[in-house]
Amino acid sequence: MTKTSIEESQQNAAARRAKGEFVRGISGFRSILGEDPDFPAEAGRYHVFVALNCPWCHRVTLARNVLGLQDSITMDVAFPSRTTEDDPIAPNRWEFNPDRVASLTGTTLRECTGETATGQAFRLAKQIYEAEGSDEASVPILYDKKTKRIVTNESADIIRMFNAQARALGSSIPDDKRPDLYPQSDEAAPLRDVIDTLNQQIYVGINNGAYKAGFSSDQAIYAAAFTAYFDTLSKLENLLASDNRPFLTGDTFTEADLRLFPTLYRHDPVYYVRMKLNGARILDYPHLWRWVCRVYALPGVADSNSLIHCRQGYFGRSWNNVVPLGPMRPMPYPDAYGHPDLATDRR
Ligand SMILES: N[C@@H](CCC(=O)N[C@@H](CS)C(=O)NCC(=O)O)C(=O)O
């Protein structure tokens, strides 16, 4: 499998962090399903651990759903807020706890589960790593229920291998009906180049750019991330407008679309406020808005996430546990994603 992930340079990472820049770390587990002899592609053997508010996990739940892998790859969902300071094991960790009550709704969240794959019913994602001597703590995790080992914790690799191995992994969708997110044929080499270029722009300017804007504590770093984010959105708006193409590379939904969606889905209801990305809404970009609605309507996409989890998770402790209730106009989200006609051009 070719290299999938676009990673931040780790050069001077400690000094950059000390200066207030948000610098994303590197994923430590990087086996490839179907290529590493320890991890053959088989139906019913693998499991994913996710948090629905996490956009990297959203890539994984999207790929699992659009490729028809819901029945053959099992999944556990963490509560959207990390553990609290008084947690008996560790604070600020992802927790599999279906009994936890969300402050937004005053109820438990029906998508949340316990930990069902290791056989040890761990409560914290951190404990899954500790069982392998690792001090990482992130989700998503692709886990092998047979050997009880982590396969990989890199979302870019997970979506690429789900696509490449969809049939062997037990997809419920026949080959000729299933989207091919990253076609492997010789003729598709130019398309792969286009996807790779888009992935790079989308990761730097948008997916990770949103975090750089929202989580850096330095005004200049925030401002540069804000500018790059909206510049990239304008480029993508123009790309879609150029020939009214339905998807970023043309007529079919590919990995580039899949990787853009988690950020744009969160933009109006969450990132506009939380990541200080209040330059414009996606609603203000008519082609991007219609693109979000088009992707949202694809089978499995609406079910791949929950804005309740996103809002609860992103507006957590740093927002005093009070979750903003909007947007209300032109209508509440995600219902708005059923209305491509709402698009306005007010940038
Ligand atoms: N490279 C990883 C990044 C995943 C990531 O940063 N996940 C965040 C949640 S959005 C996380 O779990 N961070 C560690 C922590 O919160 O303890 C991927 O794309 O799979």
Short mmCIF file of C-alpha atoms and ligand atoms in Angstrom, two decimals:
data_model
loop_
_atom_site.label_atom_id
_atom_site.label_comp_id
_atom_site.label_asym_id
_atom_site.label_seq_id
_atom_site.Cartn_x
_atom_site.Cartn_y
_atom_site.Cartn_z
CA MET A 1 0.00 0.00 0.00
CA THR A 2 1.34 3.43 -0.84
CA LYS A 3 1.84 6.01 1.87
CA THR A 4 -1.53 7.44 2.83
CA SER A 5 -1.11 9.82 5.64
CA ILE A 6 0.10 13.35 5.45
CA GLU A 7 1.80 14.04 8.71
CA GLU A 8 2.93 17.20 10.34
CA SER A 9 6.66 17.73 10.47
CA GLN A 10 7.79 16.90 14.01
CA GLN A 11 10.83 19.16 13.73
CA ASN A 12 11.21 21.30 16.87
CA ALA A 13 7.77 20.06 17.92
CA ALA A 14 8.42 20.64 21.63
CA ALA A 15 9.60 24.22 21.05
CA ARG A 16 6.69 24.93 18.70
CA ARG A 17 4.22 23.57 21.25
CA ALA A 18 5.84 25.67 23.98
CA LYS A 19 5.26 28.74 21.80
CA GLY A 20 1.56 27.90 21.58
CA GLU A 21 1.33 26.03 18.26
CA PHE A 22 -0.89 22.95 18.09
CA VAL A 23 1.33 20.19 16.58
CA ARG A 24 -0.29 16.81 15.90
CA GLY A 25 1.85 13.76 16.86
CA ILE A 26 2.57 10.63 14.80
CA SER A 27 0.61 7.36 15.02
CA GLY A 28 2.72 4.50 16.42
CA PHE A 29 0.93 1.37 15.12
CA ARG A 30 1.11 1.06 11.33
CA SER A 31 0.43 -2.53 10.16
CA ILE A 32 -1.41 -2.98 6.88
CA LEU A 33 -4.36 -5.40 6.67
CA GLY A 34 -3.87 -7.98 3.94
CA GLU A 35 -0.16 -7.13 3.55
CA ASP A 36 1.22 -7.84 7.01
CA PRO A 37 1.06 -11.68 7.37
CA ASP A 38 -0.10 -11.28 10.99
CA PHE A 39 -3.23 -9.45 9.84
CA PRO A 40 -4.94 -11.14 6.86
CA ALA A 41 -8.11 -9.50 5.56
CA GLU A 42 -10.96 -11.62 6.96
CA ALA A 43 -14.62 -10.98 7.69
CA GLY A 44 -15.64 -10.80 11.35
CA ARG A 45 -12.12 -10.54 12.75
CA TYR A 46 -11.50 -6.81 13.10
CA HIS A 47 -12.93 -4.08 15.29
CA VAL A 48 -12.74 -0.30 15.45
CA PHE A 49 -12.68 1.90 18.52
CA VAL A 50 -13.96 5.39 17.79
CA ALA A 51 -15.36 8.59 19.28
CA LEU A 52 -17.98 10.12 17.01
CA ASN A 53 -16.90 13.70 17.69
CA CYS A 54 -13.34 12.95 16.53
CA PRO A 55 -13.01 13.87 12.83
CA TRP A 56 -10.28 11.25 12.25
CA CYS A 57 -12.68 8.62 13.58
CA HIS A 58 -15.37 10.07 11.33
CA ARG A 59 -13.22 9.10 8.34
CA VAL A 60 -13.28 5.53 9.63
CA THR A 61 -17.02 5.36 10.34
CA LEU A 62 -17.70 6.87 6.90
CA ALA A 63 -15.50 4.32 5.12
CA ARG A 64 -17.00 1.46 7.15
CA ASN A 65 -20.53 2.54 6.18
CA VAL A 66 -20.11 3.50 2.53
CA LEU A 67 -18.15 0.30 1.89
CA GLY A 68 -20.78 -1.90 3.56
CA LEU A 69 -18.57 -3.17 6.40
CA GLN A 70 -20.94 -2.50 9.33
CA ASP A 71 -21.75 -6.19 9.85
CA SER A 72 -18.22 -7.55 9.39
CA ILE A 73 -16.18 -4.98 11.33
CA THR A 74 -17.52 -4.44 14.83
CA MET A 75 -17.30 -1.07 16.58
CA ASP A 76 -17.22 0.47 20.04
CA VAL A 77 -18.06 4.14 20.55
CA ALA A 78 -16.51 6.24 23.35
CA PHE A 79 -18.35 8.97 25.23
CA PRO A 80 -17.65 12.32 23.50
CA SER A 81 -16.13 14.04 26.56
CA ARG A 82 -12.88 12.78 28.10
CA THR A 83 -12.68 11.53 31.68
CA THR A 84 -12.84 14.17 34.41
CA GLU A 85 -10.15 15.23 36.92
CA ASP A 86 -11.54 12.89 39.57
CA ASP A 87 -11.37 9.78 37.38
CA PRO A 88 -9.99 6.82 39.41
CA ILE A 89 -7.63 5.73 36.60
CA ALA A 90 -6.72 8.84 34.60
CA PRO A 91 -8.17 12.24 33.69
CA ASN A 92 -8.61 13.55 30.14
CA ARG A 93 -8.93 10.13 28.45
CA TRP A 94 -11.38 8.57 26.01
CA GLU A 95 -13.84 6.44 27.95
CA PHE A 96 -16.14 3.56 26.92
CA ASN A 97 -18.99 4.23 29.28
CA PRO A 98 -22.56 3.92 27.98
CA ASP A 99 -23.93 5.03 31.38
CA ARG A 100 -22.42 8.51 31.24
CA VAL A 101 -24.92 11.35 30.93
CA ALA A 102 -24.43 14.14 28.37
CA SER A 103 -24.89 17.66 29.72
CA LEU A 104 -26.46 18.72 26.40
CA THR A 105 -29.32 16.22 26.54
CA GLY A 106 -29.43 15.22 30.22
CA THR A 107 -29.50 11.60 29.03
CA THR A 108 -27.11 8.81 28.13
CA LEU A 109 -26.15 8.70 24.43
CA ARG A 110 -27.56 5.69 22.58
CA GLU A 111 -24.50 5.27 20.31
CA CYS A 112 -22.05 4.93 23.25
CA THR A 113 -20.89 1.42 24.15
CA GLY A 114 -18.68 -0.39 26.59
CA GLU A 115 -15.41 -1.92 25.37
CA THR A 116 -16.28 -5.26 23.79
CA ALA A 117 -13.25 -6.38 21.76
CA THR A 118 -10.30 -7.10 24.08
CA GLY A 119 -12.15 -9.49 26.39
CA GLN A 120 -11.10 -7.33 29.33
CA ALA A 121 -13.87 -4.73 29.16
CA PHE A 122 -11.40 -1.89 29.53
CA ARG A 123 -13.02 1.44 30.34
CA LEU A 124 -10.32 3.69 28.84
CA ALA A 125 -8.85 3.65 25.32
CA LYS A 126 -5.50 4.23 27.05
CA GLN A 127 -5.74 0.77 28.65
CA ILE A 128 -5.97 -0.88 25.21
CA TYR A 129 -2.61 0.71 24.36
CA GLU A 130 -1.12 -0.08 27.78
CA ALA A 131 -1.87 -3.78 27.23
CA GLU A 132 0.69 -3.56 24.39
CA GLY A 133 3.21 -1.47 26.32
CA SER A 134 2.36 1.74 24.46
CA ASP A 135 1.77 5.12 26.04
CA GLU A 136 -0.40 6.41 23.18
CA ALA A 137 -4.05 7.20 23.85
CA SER A 138 -5.72 8.27 20.61
CA VAL A 139 -8.71 7.05 18.69
CA PRO A 140 -9.40 5.68 16.11
CA ILE A 141 -7.89 2.23 16.71
CA LEU A 142 -8.21 -0.74 14.33
CA TYR A 143 -8.02 -3.85 16.50
CA ASP A 144 -7.60 -7.56 15.74
CA LYS A 145 -9.96 -9.58 17.96
CA LYS A 146 -8.12 -12.83 17.11
CA THR A 147 -4.57 -11.92 18.16
CA LYS A 148 -5.80 -9.22 20.58
CA ARG A 149 -3.46 -6.68 19.04
CA ILE A 150 -3.74 -3.17 17.63
CA VAL A 151 -3.33 -3.24 13.83
CA THR A 152 -3.05 0.50 13.28
CA ASN A 153 -4.08 3.78 14.86
CA GLU A 154 -3.77 5.89 11.70
CA SER A 155 -7.10 6.83 10.14
CA ALA A 156 -5.63 7.54 6.69
CA ASP A 157 -4.31 3.97 6.54
CA ILE A 158 -7.55 2.49 7.87
CA ILE A 159 -9.73 4.02 5.15
CA ARG A 160 -7.28 3.06 2.40
CA MET A 161 -7.10 -0.57 3.56
CA PHE A 162 -10.87 -0.87 4.09
CA ASN A 163 -11.30 0.17 0.47
CA ALA A 164 -8.56 -2.10 -0.89
CA GLN A 165 -9.78 -5.14 1.10
CA ALA A 166 -13.52 -4.44 1.21
CA ARG A 167 -14.57 -7.74 -0.36
CA ALA A 168 -12.22 -9.89 1.76
CA LEU A 169 -13.31 -8.00 4.87
CA GLY A 170 -16.90 -9.07 4.19
CA SER A 171 -18.55 -6.08 2.50
CA SER A 172 -22.31 -6.47 2.13
CA ILE A 173 -22.23 -4.43 -1.12
CA PRO A 174 -21.40 -6.20 -4.41
CA ASP A 175 -18.18 -5.06 -6.15
CA ASP A 176 -20.00 -3.29 -8.98
CA LYS A 177 -22.20 -1.30 -6.59
CA ARG A 178 -19.57 -0.32 -4.01
CA PRO A 179 -17.77 3.03 -4.30
CA ASP A 180 -14.07 2.67 -5.10
CA LEU A 181 -12.48 5.39 -3.01
CA TYR A 182 -8.97 4.99 -4.42
CA PRO A 183 -8.98 2.93 -7.66
CA GLN A 184 -5.90 0.78 -8.19
CA SER A 185 -5.96 0.16 -11.98
CA ASP A 186 -3.21 1.49 -14.23
CA GLU A 187 -5.70 3.75 -16.00
CA ALA A 188 -6.60 5.30 -12.66
CA ALA A 189 -3.04 6.53 -12.00
CA PRO A 190 -3.90 10.14 -12.98
CA LEU A 191 -6.98 10.04 -10.72
CA ARG A 192 -4.83 8.80 -7.83
CA ASP A 193 -2.51 11.77 -8.38
CA VAL A 194 -5.47 14.14 -8.24
CA ILE A 195 -6.74 12.50 -5.04
CA ASP A 196 -3.25 12.66 -3.47
CA THR A 197 -2.94 16.38 -4.26
CA LEU A 198 -6.40 17.14 -2.89
CA ASN A 199 -5.73 15.06 0.22
CA GLN A 200 -2.61 17.10 0.91
CA GLN A 201 -4.40 20.45 0.49
CA ILE A 202 -7.40 19.30 2.51
CA TYR A 203 -5.31 17.88 5.36
CA VAL A 204 -3.03 20.89 5.74
CA GLY A 205 -5.53 23.69 5.07
CA ILE A 206 -8.73 22.19 6.43
CA ASN A 207 -8.64 18.98 8.49
CA ASN A 208 -5.56 19.77 10.55
CA GLY A 209 -5.79 23.49 9.79
CA ALA A 210 -9.02 23.70 11.80
CA TYR A 211 -7.19 22.31 14.84
CA LYS A 212 -4.26 24.69 14.31
CA ALA A 213 -6.72 27.58 14.29
CA GLY A 214 -8.75 26.41 17.27
CA PHE A 215 -6.12 24.88 19.55
CA SER A 216 -3.09 27.17 19.07
CA SER A 217 -2.68 29.94 21.63
CA ASP A 218 -0.59 32.26 19.45
CA GLN A 219 -2.41 34.98 17.50
CA ALA A 220 -0.12 34.81 14.44
CA ILE A 221 -0.34 31.01 14.17
CA TYR A 222 -4.13 31.21 14.52
CA ALA A 223 -4.34 33.96 11.89
CA ALA A 224 -2.23 32.00 9.39
CA ALA A 225 -4.36 28.87 9.93
CA PHE A 226 -7.59 30.90 9.60
CA THR A 227 -6.41 32.42 6.30
CA ALA A 228 -5.23 29.09 4.90
CA TYR A 229 -8.52 27.42 5.89
CA PHE A 230 -10.71 29.93 4.06
CA ASP A 231 -8.31 30.13 1.09
CA THR A 232 -8.58 26.36 0.73
CA LEU A 233 -12.38 26.48 1.01
CA SER A 234 -12.47 29.09 -1.79
CA LYS A 235 -10.24 26.91 -3.98
CA LEU A 236 -12.52 23.92 -3.47
CA GLU A 237 -15.62 26.06 -4.10
CA ASN A 238 -14.08 27.18 -7.41
CA LEU A 239 -13.13 23.61 -8.29
CA LEU A 240 -16.73 22.43 -7.83
CA ALA A 241 -18.05 25.51 -9.68
CA SER A 242 -15.67 25.11 -12.64
CA ASP A 243 -17.82 22.49 -14.35
CA ASN A 244 -20.54 21.87 -11.77
CA ARG A 245 -18.97 18.54 -10.90
CA PRO A 246 -20.83 16.64 -8.19
CA PHE A 247 -17.68 15.47 -6.37
CA LEU A 248 -14.17 16.85 -5.97
CA THR A 249 -12.55 14.71 -8.67
CA GLY A 250 -15.56 14.57 -11.02
CA ASP A 251 -18.52 12.20 -11.16
CA THR A 252 -17.60 9.75 -8.42
CA PHE A 253 -17.18 9.94 -4.66
CA THR A 254 -13.55 9.27 -3.74
CA GLU A 255 -11.21 9.36 -0.76
CA ALA A 256 -10.73 13.12 -1.28
CA ASP A 257 -14.46 13.71 -0.68
CA LEU A 258 -14.45 11.34 2.27
CA ARG A 259 -11.56 13.21 3.90
CA LEU A 260 -13.11 16.65 3.37
CA PHE A 261 -16.53 15.72 4.74
CA PRO A 262 -15.82 15.36 8.50
CA THR A 263 -14.51 18.93 8.72
CA LEU A 264 -17.22 20.57 6.62
CA TYR A 265 -19.94 18.64 8.48
CA ARG A 266 -18.64 20.21 11.72
CA HIS A 267 -17.96 23.69 10.37
CA ASP A 268 -21.27 25.58 10.74
CA PRO A 269 -22.57 23.95 13.93
CA VAL A 270 -19.24 23.59 15.79
CA TYR A 271 -16.01 24.89 14.24
CA TYR A 272 -17.38 28.35 13.34
CA VAL A 273 -17.55 29.03 17.09
CA ARG A 274 -15.18 26.53 18.71
CA MET A 275 -12.28 26.76 16.25
CA LYS A 276 -12.74 30.53 15.82
CA LEU A 277 -13.32 29.89 12.10
CA ASN A 278 -15.99 32.56 11.90
CA GLY A 279 -14.99 33.95 8.50
CA ALA A 280 -17.98 32.33 6.77
CA ARG A 281 -20.31 29.38 7.01
CA ILE A 282 -20.32 26.50 4.54
CA LEU A 283 -23.84 27.71 3.81
CA ASP A 284 -22.22 30.81 2.30
CA TYR A 285 -20.43 28.74 -0.37
CA PRO A 286 -23.20 27.49 -2.68
CA HIS A 287 -21.22 24.70 -4.36
CA LEU A 288 -19.65 23.47 -1.14
CA TRP A 289 -23.03 23.58 0.59
CA ARG A 290 -24.66 21.51 -2.14
CA TRP A 291 -21.66 19.16 -2.03
CA VAL A 292 -22.12 18.65 1.76
CA CYS A 293 -25.82 17.91 1.18
CA ARG A 294 -24.97 15.53 -1.69
CA VAL A 295 -22.46 13.58 0.40
CA TYR A 296 -24.81 13.58 3.41
CA ALA A 297 -27.47 11.91 1.23
CA LEU A 298 -25.18 9.00 0.22
CA PRO A 299 -26.17 5.67 1.82
CA GLY A 300 -24.54 5.28 5.25
CA VAL A 301 -23.25 8.85 5.58
CA ALA A 302 -25.95 10.33 7.85
CA ASP A 303 -25.60 7.28 10.12
CA SER A 304 -21.82 7.60 10.33
CA ASN A 305 -21.92 10.37 12.92
CA SER A 306 -23.96 12.45 15.35
CA LEU A 307 -23.88 16.21 15.85
CA ILE A 308 -25.02 15.64 19.44
CA HIS A 309 -21.67 13.87 20.04
CA CYS A 310 -19.77 16.59 18.17
CA ARG A 311 -21.37 19.44 20.10
CA GLN A 312 -21.07 17.68 23.46
CA GLY A 313 -17.43 16.77 22.79
CA TYR A 314 -16.08 20.00 21.36
CA PHE A 315 -17.83 22.31 23.82
CA GLY A 316 -16.63 20.33 26.80
CA ARG A 317 -14.94 21.44 29.97
CA SER A 318 -13.24 24.43 28.36
CA TRP A 319 -16.74 25.76 27.74
CA ASN A 320 -17.87 25.20 31.35
CA ASN A 321 -19.95 22.23 30.26
CA VAL A 322 -22.47 24.54 28.60
CA VAL A 323 -23.05 23.58 24.99
CA PRO A 324 -24.25 26.32 22.58
CA LEU A 325 -27.71 25.47 21.26
CA GLY A 326 -27.55 26.91 17.72
CA PRO A 327 -27.50 27.26 14.86
CA MET A 328 -31.28 27.73 14.58
CA ARG A 329 -31.37 29.63 11.27
CA PRO A 330 -32.02 28.96 8.52
CA MET A 331 -32.83 25.72 10.34
CA PRO A 332 -31.26 23.40 12.92
CA TYR A 333 -28.46 21.04 11.89
CA PRO A 334 -28.13 18.29 10.71
CA ASP A 335 -31.65 18.74 9.22
CA ALA A 336 -30.19 21.58 7.15
CA TYR A 337 -28.05 19.02 5.30
CA GLY A 338 -31.25 17.72 3.74
CA HIS A 339 -31.74 21.10 2.04
CA PRO A 340 -29.28 21.91 -0.76
CA ASP A 341 -31.60 24.80 -1.75
CA LEU A 342 -30.60 26.74 1.41
CA ALA A 343 -27.27 27.76 -0.15
CA THR A 344 -26.61 31.47 -0.21
CA ASP A 345 -23.66 33.35 -1.70
CA ARG A 346 -22.83 35.82 1.07
CA ARG A 347 -19.08 35.46 1.46
N1 LIG B 1 -3.16 10.30 13.33
C1 LIG B 1 -4.34 10.03 14.00
C2 LIG B 1 -4.81 11.22 14.82
C3 LIG B 1 -5.97 10.85 15.67
C4 LIG B 1 -6.21 11.89 16.75
O1 LIG B 1 -5.54 12.93 16.83
N2 LIG B 1 -7.21 11.60 17.59
C5 LIG B 1 -7.49 12.47 18.73
C6 LIG B 1 -8.97 12.69 18.89
S1 LIG B 1 -9.67 13.74 17.67
C7 LIG B 1 -7.03 11.76 19.99
O2 LIG B 1 -7.51 10.72 20.32
N3 LIG B 1 -6.02 12.36 20.67
C8 LIG B 1 -5.39 11.77 21.81
C9 LIG B 1 -6.12 11.99 23.08
O3 LIG B 1 -7.09 12.73 23.07
O4 LIG B 1 -5.76 11.43 24.12
C10 LIG B 1 -5.36 9.60 12.96
O5 LIG B 1 -5.67 10.37 12.03
O6 LIG B 1 -5.82 8.48 13.07
#
